[in-house]
Short mmCIF file of C-alpha atoms in Angstrom, two decimals:
data_model
loop_
_atom_site.label_atom_id
_atom_site.label_comp_id
_atom_site.label_asym_id
_atom_site.label_seq_id
_atom_site.Cartn_x
_atom_site.Cartn_y
_atom_site.Cartn_z
CA MET A 221 244.38 -29.92 57.05
CA PRO A 222 243.78 -29.66 60.82
CA SER A 223 244.74 -33.67 62.74
CA SER A 224 241.22 -35.84 63.87
CA PRO A 225 240.66 -35.26 67.05
CA HIS A 226 241.42 -38.74 67.80
CA ARG A 227 245.22 -38.50 66.50
CA ALA A 228 245.90 -35.80 68.32
CA LEU A 229 245.29 -37.38 71.85
CA ARG A 230 246.73 -40.14 70.14
CA GLY A 231 249.67 -37.89 69.93
CA LEU A 232 249.08 -36.47 73.09
CA LEU A 233 249.00 -39.98 75.14
CA THR A 234 252.48 -40.76 72.97
CA LEU A 235 254.38 -37.53 74.09
CA CYS A 236 253.14 -38.20 77.76
CA LEU A 237 254.12 -41.63 77.97
CA ALA A 238 257.60 -41.14 76.37
CA ALA A 239 258.41 -38.29 78.85
CA GLY A 240 256.84 -40.77 81.99
CA LEU A 241 259.29 -43.17 80.72
CA ALA A 242 261.92 -40.61 80.60
CA SER A 243 261.06 -39.68 84.30
CA LEU A 244 261.21 -43.13 85.19
CA ALA A 245 264.74 -44.06 82.74
CA PRO A 246 267.33 -44.94 85.43
CA THR A 247 270.23 -41.84 86.08
CA PRO A 248 273.32 -43.42 84.86
CA ALA A 249 274.52 -46.43 87.76
CA LEU A 250 277.03 -45.36 90.06
CA ALA A 251 279.51 -48.44 91.13
CA ALA A 252 278.66 -51.15 92.83
CA PRO A 253 281.04 -53.95 94.16
CA GLY A 254 282.34 -55.43 91.10
CA SER A 255 281.83 -52.74 89.28
CA GLY A 256 284.64 -49.59 88.49
CA PRO A 257 287.75 -48.93 88.90
CA THR A 258 289.30 -51.02 92.25
CA ALA A 259 290.09 -48.85 94.48
CA VAL A 260 292.31 -49.67 98.55
CA VAL A 261 291.84 -46.88 100.69
CA SER A 262 293.82 -45.48 103.97
CA MET A 263 292.49 -43.74 106.32
CA GLY A 264 293.67 -42.16 109.93
CA ASP A 265 295.96 -40.43 111.41
CA SER A 266 300.12 -39.73 110.53
CA TYR A 267 301.38 -42.72 111.06
CA ILE A 268 299.30 -44.04 107.82
CA SER A 269 298.94 -40.39 105.92
CA GLY A 270 302.29 -40.71 105.16
CA GLU A 271 303.72 -37.63 107.62
CA ALA A 272 307.56 -37.66 107.38
CA GLY A 273 308.11 -39.57 104.02
CA ARG A 274 309.38 -36.26 103.02
CA TRP A 275 312.87 -37.63 104.84
CA GLN A 276 315.57 -40.60 103.41
CA GLY A 277 317.31 -40.83 107.08
CA ASN A 278 318.73 -37.61 109.39
CA SER A 279 321.23 -35.43 108.76
CA LEU A 280 323.33 -32.77 110.84
CA THR A 281 323.66 -30.52 107.72
CA THR A 282 320.76 -27.93 107.65
CA SER A 283 321.07 -26.29 104.37
CA GLY A 284 321.44 -28.13 100.60
CA SER A 285 319.83 -30.82 100.14
CA ARG A 286 321.08 -31.87 103.81
CA THR A 287 322.85 -34.63 102.75
CA GLY A 288 320.72 -36.19 100.31
CA THR A 289 318.16 -36.39 103.06
CA ASP A 290 315.54 -34.33 101.96
CA ARG A 291 313.06 -34.79 99.15
CA ALA A 292 311.53 -31.04 99.35
CA TRP A 293 314.86 -29.83 97.88
CA THR A 294 314.36 -28.58 94.45
CA GLY A 295 318.39 -27.72 94.00
CA SER A 296 317.27 -23.81 94.64
CA GLY A 297 315.21 -23.68 97.55
CA TYR A 298 312.42 -26.35 99.14
CA ASP A 299 309.24 -27.35 98.14
CA PRO A 300 307.25 -30.11 101.08
CA SER A 301 304.03 -30.08 98.28
CA ARG A 302 306.54 -32.04 95.75
CA VAL A 303 306.47 -34.65 98.72
CA TYR A 304 302.75 -34.20 100.01
CA GLY A 305 300.64 -33.02 97.22
CA ALA A 306 297.94 -30.36 97.93
CA SER A 307 297.91 -31.80 101.72
CA GLN A 308 301.15 -29.90 102.35
CA THR A 309 298.59 -26.77 102.16
CA ASN A 310 296.39 -28.65 105.78
CA GLY A 311 299.12 -29.93 106.39
CA CYS A 312 297.23 -33.68 106.40
CA HIS A 313 300.31 -34.25 104.64
CA ARG A 314 299.32 -37.48 102.52
CA SER A 315 302.98 -37.77 101.13
CA ASP A 316 303.79 -39.69 97.86
CA SER A 317 305.36 -42.46 99.49
CA ALA A 318 302.29 -42.83 102.16
CA GLU A 319 301.72 -46.16 102.59
CA VAL A 320 298.41 -46.71 100.46
CA ARG A 321 300.65 -44.98 97.83
CA SER A 322 304.38 -47.69 97.81
CA ALA A 323 301.89 -50.86 98.18
CA GLY A 324 302.16 -51.15 94.33
CA GLY A 325 299.50 -52.05 92.54
CA LEU A 326 296.96 -53.46 94.69
CA ALA A 327 293.75 -51.98 92.76
CA THR A 328 293.60 -49.51 89.63
CA GLU A 329 293.42 -46.34 92.24
CA GLN A 330 295.06 -45.88 95.83
CA ILE A 331 293.51 -43.26 97.42
CA ASN A 332 295.01 -41.90 100.91
CA LEU A 333 291.58 -40.20 103.66
CA ALA A 334 294.14 -40.19 105.97
CA CYS A 335 295.64 -37.08 108.00
CA SER A 336 298.12 -36.20 110.30
CA GLY A 337 296.64 -35.39 113.96
CA ALA A 338 293.10 -37.20 113.20
CA THR A 339 291.43 -38.43 116.21
CA THR A 340 288.76 -41.03 115.71
CA ARG A 341 286.03 -38.15 115.42
CA ASN A 342 287.58 -37.07 112.15
CA VAL A 343 286.23 -40.62 110.98
CA PHE A 344 283.27 -40.90 112.07
CA ARG A 345 280.04 -39.90 109.74
CA ALA A 346 279.45 -36.07 110.57
CA SER A 347 275.84 -37.29 111.03
CA ASN A 348 277.02 -39.99 113.86
CA GLY A 349 278.86 -37.17 115.32
CA GLY A 350 282.17 -36.97 113.27
CA VAL A 351 283.73 -33.43 113.22
CA ALA A 352 285.27 -31.97 109.81
CA TYR A 353 288.87 -31.46 110.13
CA LYS A 354 291.66 -29.19 108.53
CA GLY A 355 288.74 -28.05 106.23
CA GLU A 356 288.10 -31.78 105.18
CA ALA A 357 284.76 -33.93 105.29
CA PRO A 358 285.21 -36.28 108.31
CA GLN A 359 286.75 -39.51 106.87
CA ALA A 360 283.50 -41.71 106.93
CA ASP A 361 281.53 -39.30 104.78
CA GLN A 362 284.66 -38.97 102.11
CA LEU A 363 284.72 -42.90 102.06
CA ALA A 364 281.06 -42.51 100.83
CA SER A 365 282.10 -40.45 98.08
CA VAL A 366 284.83 -42.89 96.88
CA ALA A 367 282.42 -46.63 98.04
CA ALA A 368 279.69 -44.97 95.65
CA THR A 369 282.82 -45.11 92.48
CA ARG A 370 284.47 -47.63 92.96
CA ASP A 371 284.42 -50.83 94.02
CA VAL A 372 286.80 -50.40 97.15
CA LYS A 373 288.79 -54.51 97.98
CA LEU A 374 290.58 -53.34 101.08
CA ILE A 375 290.60 -49.70 103.89
CA ALA A 376 293.91 -50.09 106.01
CA LEU A 377 292.99 -48.28 108.92
CA SER A 378 295.18 -46.23 111.98
CA ILE A 379 293.93 -44.52 114.05
CA GLY A 380 293.57 -43.98 118.59
CA GLY A 381 297.33 -42.67 118.60
CA ASN A 382 295.95 -39.19 118.79
CA ASP A 383 293.26 -39.80 121.61
CA LEU A 384 295.69 -41.54 123.76
CA GLY A 385 297.53 -37.66 123.02
CA PHE A 386 300.55 -40.18 121.84
CA ALA A 387 302.35 -36.73 121.06
CA ASP A 388 301.82 -35.08 124.18
CA VAL A 389 303.29 -38.26 125.11
CA ILE A 390 306.86 -37.92 123.50
CA THR A 391 306.22 -33.84 123.75
CA THR A 392 306.13 -34.66 128.01
CA CYS A 393 309.03 -37.13 127.84
CA ALA A 394 311.88 -35.14 125.36
CA THR A 395 310.92 -32.49 127.72
CA ASP A 396 311.92 -34.23 130.84
CA TYR A 397 314.71 -35.28 130.02
CA ILE A 398 315.94 -31.60 128.52
CA VAL A 399 314.75 -29.89 130.48
CA TRP A 400 313.36 -31.19 134.14
CA TYR A 401 315.77 -34.24 134.10
CA SER A 402 312.92 -36.22 135.25
CA TYR A 403 311.11 -39.48 134.45
CA CYS A 404 307.80 -39.34 132.63
CA HIS A 405 306.79 -42.76 131.92
CA ASP A 406 305.38 -42.59 135.47
CA ASP A 407 302.42 -40.15 135.45
CA GLN A 408 302.25 -40.93 131.84
CA GLN A 409 301.29 -44.17 132.12
CA ALA A 410 299.09 -42.91 133.94
CA ALA A 411 297.81 -40.83 131.42
CA VAL A 412 297.26 -43.38 129.50
CA ASP A 413 295.67 -45.73 131.45
CA ALA A 414 292.75 -42.99 132.12
CA ARG A 415 292.33 -42.37 128.42
CA ILE A 416 293.06 -46.13 127.18
CA ASP A 417 289.40 -47.68 127.23
CA GLY A 418 287.66 -44.75 125.48
CA ALA A 419 290.14 -44.02 122.86
CA MET A 420 289.68 -48.15 122.11
CA ALA A 421 285.92 -47.28 122.12
CA ALA A 422 286.06 -45.24 119.37
CA VAL A 423 288.10 -46.68 117.54
CA GLY A 424 285.83 -49.85 117.56
CA LYS A 425 282.90 -47.04 116.91
CA SER A 426 285.38 -46.32 113.67
CA ILE A 427 285.13 -49.82 112.22
CA ASP A 428 280.97 -49.46 113.13
CA GLU A 429 281.40 -45.99 110.67
CA ILE A 430 282.88 -47.46 108.29
CA ARG A 431 280.77 -50.55 108.29
CA ALA A 432 278.24 -48.43 108.18
CA VAL A 433 279.22 -46.73 105.17
CA MET A 434 279.50 -49.76 103.28
CA THR A 435 276.49 -50.84 103.94
CA GLY A 436 274.79 -47.92 102.88
CA ALA A 437 276.93 -48.00 99.04
CA GLY A 438 275.58 -51.32 98.56
CA TYR A 439 278.74 -53.46 100.00
CA ALA A 440 278.42 -57.06 101.92
CA THR A 441 280.84 -57.91 104.65
CA ALA A 442 282.37 -60.51 102.33
CA ASP A 443 283.23 -57.41 99.49
CA TYR A 444 285.60 -55.84 101.52
CA ARG A 445 288.42 -55.49 104.51
CA ILE A 446 289.49 -53.40 106.49
CA VAL A 447 292.70 -54.11 107.98
CA LEU A 448 293.06 -51.89 111.54
CA GLN A 449 296.73 -51.31 111.78
CA SER A 450 298.60 -50.15 115.78
CA TYR A 451 302.08 -48.20 115.75
CA PRO A 452 305.66 -48.41 115.91
CA SER A 453 307.90 -47.75 118.34
CA PRO A 454 310.43 -44.56 116.38
CA ILE A 455 312.89 -45.10 119.38
CA PRO A 456 314.63 -48.28 120.62
CA ARG A 457 315.46 -49.74 123.66
CA SER A 458 318.33 -47.93 126.18
CA THR A 459 320.25 -51.53 125.05
CA GLU A 460 320.06 -50.58 121.84
CA ASN A 461 321.15 -47.01 122.16
CA ARG A 462 323.84 -45.47 120.32
CA TYR A 463 324.35 -42.70 122.40
CA GLY A 464 324.95 -42.29 126.37
CA GLU A 465 322.68 -41.72 128.90
CA SER A 466 324.81 -38.33 130.25
CA GLY A 467 325.76 -35.59 127.86
CA TRP A 468 324.06 -33.52 124.68
CA SER A 469 324.83 -36.43 122.30
CA ARG A 470 321.10 -37.89 122.39
CA THR A 471 319.26 -34.31 121.90
CA ASN A 472 322.17 -33.01 119.76
CA THR A 473 323.33 -35.56 117.53
CA GLY A 474 321.05 -38.14 117.82
CA GLY A 475 317.79 -36.64 118.25
CA CYS A 476 316.04 -39.01 120.59
CA PRO A 477 316.14 -37.20 123.84
CA PHE A 478 314.80 -39.89 126.21
CA TRP A 479 316.31 -40.93 129.76
CA ASN A 480 316.51 -45.00 129.69
CA ALA A 481 314.12 -46.09 131.33
CA ASP A 482 311.61 -44.02 129.59
CA SER A 483 312.78 -45.53 126.36
CA ASP A 484 312.14 -49.04 127.71
CA TRP A 485 308.83 -48.30 129.06
CA ALA A 486 308.04 -46.60 125.60
CA ARG A 487 309.17 -49.60 123.75
CA ASP A 488 308.73 -52.11 125.69
CA SER A 489 305.33 -51.59 127.15
CA LEU A 490 303.58 -48.85 125.83
CA VAL A 491 303.71 -49.33 122.02
CA PRO A 492 302.84 -53.11 123.08
CA GLN A 493 299.92 -52.47 125.41
CA ILE A 494 298.43 -50.13 122.57
CA ALA A 495 299.35 -52.89 119.58
CA ASN A 496 297.97 -55.78 122.17
CA ARG A 497 294.25 -53.33 122.77
CA LEU A 498 293.79 -52.24 118.82
CA LYS A 499 294.63 -56.23 118.28
CA ALA A 500 291.88 -56.50 120.81
CA VAL A 501 288.99 -54.47 118.98
CA ALA A 502 289.94 -55.96 115.56
CA ARG A 503 288.92 -58.97 116.30
CA ALA A 504 285.11 -57.32 118.32
CA LYS A 505 284.51 -56.09 115.06
CA GLY A 506 285.44 -59.30 112.83
CA ALA A 507 288.68 -56.77 111.25
CA GLN A 508 291.81 -58.02 109.76
CA PHE A 509 294.87 -56.85 112.26
CA MET A 510 298.72 -55.50 111.22
CA ASP A 511 300.51 -55.22 114.73
CA LEU A 512 303.89 -53.00 113.77
CA ARG A 513 304.78 -52.57 117.40
CA ASP A 514 308.21 -54.12 115.97
CA MET A 515 308.82 -53.06 112.18
CA LEU A 516 311.08 -50.57 112.94
CA GLN A 517 312.97 -52.55 115.10
CA GLY A 518 317.18 -52.09 114.78
CA ARG A 519 315.85 -48.71 111.52
CA GLU A 520 314.99 -46.54 115.15
CA VAL A 521 316.33 -43.06 115.53
CA CYS A 522 319.28 -43.60 117.36
CA ALA A 523 319.61 -47.61 116.60
CA LYS A 524 322.80 -48.73 116.72
CA THR A 525 322.09 -51.04 113.99
CA SER A 526 321.38 -47.20 112.15
CA LYS A 527 323.41 -44.63 111.07
CA LEU A 528 322.74 -40.51 111.00
CA VAL A 529 323.15 -39.43 107.22
CA GLY A 530 326.67 -37.99 106.20
CA SER A 531 329.30 -37.50 103.75
CA THR A 532 330.84 -41.19 104.19
CA ALA A 533 327.29 -42.38 104.79
CA PRO A 534 324.82 -41.42 101.89
CA ALA A 535 321.05 -42.14 102.78
CA SER A 536 320.16 -45.84 102.15
CA ALA A 537 317.47 -47.81 102.79
CA THR A 538 319.73 -50.59 104.22
CA THR A 539 322.28 -48.36 106.89
CA SER A 540 320.06 -45.27 107.25
CA GLU A 541 317.11 -44.88 110.12
CA TRP A 542 313.73 -45.64 109.10
CA ALA A 543 312.18 -42.23 111.81
CA ARG A 544 312.47 -38.92 111.71
CA TRP A 545 314.52 -38.16 114.60
CA ILE A 546 313.41 -34.69 117.19
CA ASP A 547 314.57 -31.31 115.50
CA GLN A 548 313.46 -29.24 118.15
CA ASN A 549 314.60 -26.07 116.90
CA GLU A 550 312.66 -27.13 113.69
CA THR A 551 315.99 -26.58 112.17
CA GLN A 552 315.16 -28.71 108.69
CA GLY A 553 310.81 -29.27 108.98
CA PRO A 554 308.10 -28.59 110.96
CA LEU A 555 307.58 -30.84 114.08
CA GLN A 556 305.09 -32.71 113.19
CA GLU A 557 307.42 -34.89 111.29
CA ASP A 558 308.85 -35.61 114.60
CA MET A 559 308.91 -39.12 115.65
CA HIS A 560 307.11 -40.73 112.71
CA PRO A 561 308.71 -43.76 109.82
CA ASN A 562 310.21 -41.46 107.33
CA TYR A 563 310.57 -42.04 103.44
CA TYR A 564 312.24 -45.40 104.24
CA GLY A 565 310.25 -46.40 106.90
CA GLN A 566 307.03 -45.63 104.75
CA LEU A 567 307.89 -47.63 101.71
CA ALA A 568 308.19 -50.54 104.37
CA LEU A 569 304.98 -49.41 105.95
CA GLY A 570 303.52 -49.79 102.06
CA ARG A 571 305.50 -53.52 101.75
CA CYS A 572 303.61 -54.38 104.82
CA LEU A 573 300.22 -54.22 103.35
CA ALA A 574 301.29 -55.80 100.17
CA LEU A 575 302.04 -58.51 101.93
CA ILE A 576 298.95 -58.60 104.04
CA ASN A 577 296.70 -57.89 100.81
CA GLY A 578 297.63 -60.98 100.09
CA ARG A 579 296.60 -62.82 103.04
CA THR A 580 292.64 -62.51 103.53
CA THR A 581 292.18 -64.21 106.75
CA GLY A 582 294.42 -63.41 110.32
CA ASP A 583 296.36 -61.38 112.49
CA TYR A 584 300.41 -60.93 111.59
CA SER A 585 303.11 -59.10 112.70
CA CYS A 586 305.05 -56.76 109.95
CA ARG A 587 309.11 -56.96 110.76
CA ASN A 588 312.02 -55.53 109.17
CA THR A 589 315.19 -57.93 107.88
CA ALA A 590 318.35 -56.24 108.90
CA GLY A 591 320.55 -55.57 106.02
CA THR A 592 317.69 -54.86 103.92
CA GLY A 593 315.21 -52.69 102.65
CA ALA A 594 311.81 -52.86 101.70
CA SER A 595 311.06 -55.72 99.90
CA GLY A 596 312.74 -57.56 103.49
CA MET A 597 310.05 -56.85 104.73
CA TYR A 598 308.39 -59.93 106.07
CA LEU A 599 304.95 -61.37 107.86
CA THR A 600 304.56 -63.50 111.34
CA ALA A 601 301.04 -64.98 111.98
CA GLY A 602 299.47 -63.67 114.64
#
């Protein structure tokens, strides 16, 4: 028997109401602060992406495992993706020993968005002047996706060095030693001075961009921390260099082709200048600051208290150098790895991050203890 008009109307209303409720039902919620898997995120450039994490010290042996220093050695060839994973393809070089990875279990997930060669423009959101880099979206836009699905607790940032042309400074200084027999510190200091105000303003904007992303994802400032870090010196002072200034040992043996005056300038003027300016930015923007200027002290390329790896000096975190030398002929990997913390240095950086993770406020310097590995890293206040 056909239903009555009233029953048909009630049925239609029921269907419409159900459809309306379905359309109003909430979609599965994105993670908000305090929910979802916790995460620690690293952002920025090569000094935090894990560049040079392939190498356990430096060796003059150019074949095979390079006396055990080359972690990409397969036994029959070289596969850098064993260290850098998929980021080997585009050159971001996010190593398995990168700071955020080697820091240990600071959170459920360790997410590395940093990319070797990145500048501040590669951190900004695309909507605010950010530029994609090496086939990847600006890092702040990548952070937005992370913050929407994880509970981000800490963001470690290393940026500004490429805005200052740090790689160009190293190249110029090495060329002046090898080719022109002239100093670089005078003209390079002038070049840095001309760029540094703009670079620091851009670092400050990078922090602003990160905060804007986190606010847009529903985070309050107290829900997460930003740690801005400086850069370590990869070369020692002249008095701490195990090779003489004259001759070719610094170039062909040690891989540190720099004049004494240029070495002292880099170690005691340039690196501190950048660190002090970054510290000021961190304070102005309410971020924590981790000073790494002395992180490699005594472990630098050519340092007297460290050794090349060889048949009588195996690769070791306690005796080998913690930074990658300059391999000008590219006999062992690409030039972009030069002058970065190597595998041992990356482990040390990870320990620094783990230590500052336990200090919720304040600025700190991270240093190493002679004769120990990453476990000997420690923080000093200020």
